[in-house]
Amino acid sequence: MREGARLRLDYSAQSLWRVDRTIEEISRQGAPYAAVETVLRGFGAYAGEVVVRLTGGEWWSSGGDHWVRTPDGRLWDPIDEARRCHRGDGSLRLLCRDATSGTA
């Protein structure tokens, strides 16, 4: 990722496209997980907050782990999803789509 790059985020579902692409770019550049762990956690927390705001959900935590609980009772782990994105098998955008699919 280029130094000084700015990522404009507005807590919209659409902004998660940019987050997914940024994680893909970090991964493509070969950044080891240990070097980007904090950034991935931040991206996951951002995605979780998007879900909370769009659904009226709430954050849950236990033993250092954090999830989002949507009003329909489902639990989501956006921080783990960000880690999966780095491995090439996750999408914060799709997590948000799935989490918001049960809302009106």
XYZ file of C-alpha atoms in Angstrom:
104
model
C 0.000 0.000 0.000
C 1.414 3.351 -0.892
C 2.609 5.497 1.963
C 0.230 8.257 2.966
C -2.733 6.630 1.229
C -6.046 7.827 2.587
C -9.113 5.698 2.723
C -12.347 7.672 2.845
C -14.872 5.846 4.980
C -18.399 7.023 5.794
C -19.968 4.038 7.611
C -21.924 3.035 4.520
C -22.195 -0.496 3.177
C -20.617 0.787 -0.056
C -17.493 1.893 1.820
C -16.778 -1.761 2.591
C -15.899 -2.248 -1.101
C -12.944 0.078 -0.512
C -11.976 -1.755 2.671
C -12.077 -5.149 0.918
C -9.945 -3.787 -1.939
C -7.460 -2.286 0.517
C -7.094 -5.598 2.360
C -6.661 -7.386 -0.992
C -3.907 -4.941 -1.926
C -2.127 -5.440 1.411
C -2.316 -9.196 0.903
C -1.189 -8.979 -2.728
C 1.913 -7.083 -1.606
C 2.791 -10.051 0.591
C 2.458 -8.354 3.942
C 2.742 -11.004 6.662
C -0.194 -11.280 9.027
C 1.851 -10.187 12.052
C 2.734 -6.916 10.312
C -0.891 -6.017 9.555
C -2.768 -7.645 12.430
C -3.707 -4.336 14.063
C -4.841 -2.813 10.772
C -7.006 -5.852 10.007
C -8.555 -5.660 13.460
C -9.362 -2.006 12.819
C -10.923 -2.771 9.441
C -12.991 -5.533 11.033
C -14.129 -3.216 13.819
C -15.077 -0.601 11.225
C -17.139 -3.172 9.301
C -18.812 -4.248 12.528
C -19.758 -0.675 13.287
C -21.226 -0.340 9.795
C -23.408 -3.380 10.526
C -24.395 -1.994 13.938
C -25.435 1.329 12.425
C -27.340 -0.209 9.526
C -29.206 -2.823 11.562
C -29.559 -1.303 15.003
C -27.427 -4.161 16.302
C -25.012 -4.090 19.193
C -21.468 -5.122 20.029
C -20.940 -8.185 22.212
C -17.660 -9.249 23.768
C -16.341 -12.130 25.802
C -12.818 -13.182 26.641
C -11.284 -10.557 24.362
C -13.369 -11.560 21.342
C -15.888 -9.163 19.828
C -18.995 -9.854 17.765
C -21.942 -7.936 16.437
C -25.423 -9.141 17.333
C -28.105 -8.056 14.905
C -31.704 -7.532 16.077
C -32.700 -10.903 14.597
C -30.367 -12.581 17.111
C -27.617 -13.568 14.673
C -23.962 -13.119 15.717
C -21.324 -11.854 13.293
C -17.540 -11.788 13.645
C -16.292 -8.955 11.425
C -12.812 -8.967 12.953
C -12.296 -12.599 12.002
C -13.791 -11.836 8.579
C -11.090 -9.183 8.050
C -8.468 -11.838 8.849
C -10.138 -14.154 6.333
C -10.009 -11.355 3.748
C -6.252 -11.161 4.230
C -6.044 -14.908 3.561
C -8.140 -14.432 0.412
C -11.331 -16.143 1.538
C -13.470 -13.449 3.125
C -15.340 -10.241 2.332
C -16.465 -7.538 4.719
C -18.852 -6.262 2.049
C -20.549 -9.648 1.795
C -20.655 -10.042 5.581
C -22.478 -6.713 5.750
C -24.838 -7.722 2.959
C -25.690 -10.949 4.745
C -26.043 -9.254 8.149
C -28.379 -6.595 6.789
C -30.468 -8.973 4.653
C -32.861 -9.636 7.517
C -33.619 -5.956 8.126
C -36.279 -3.821 6.564
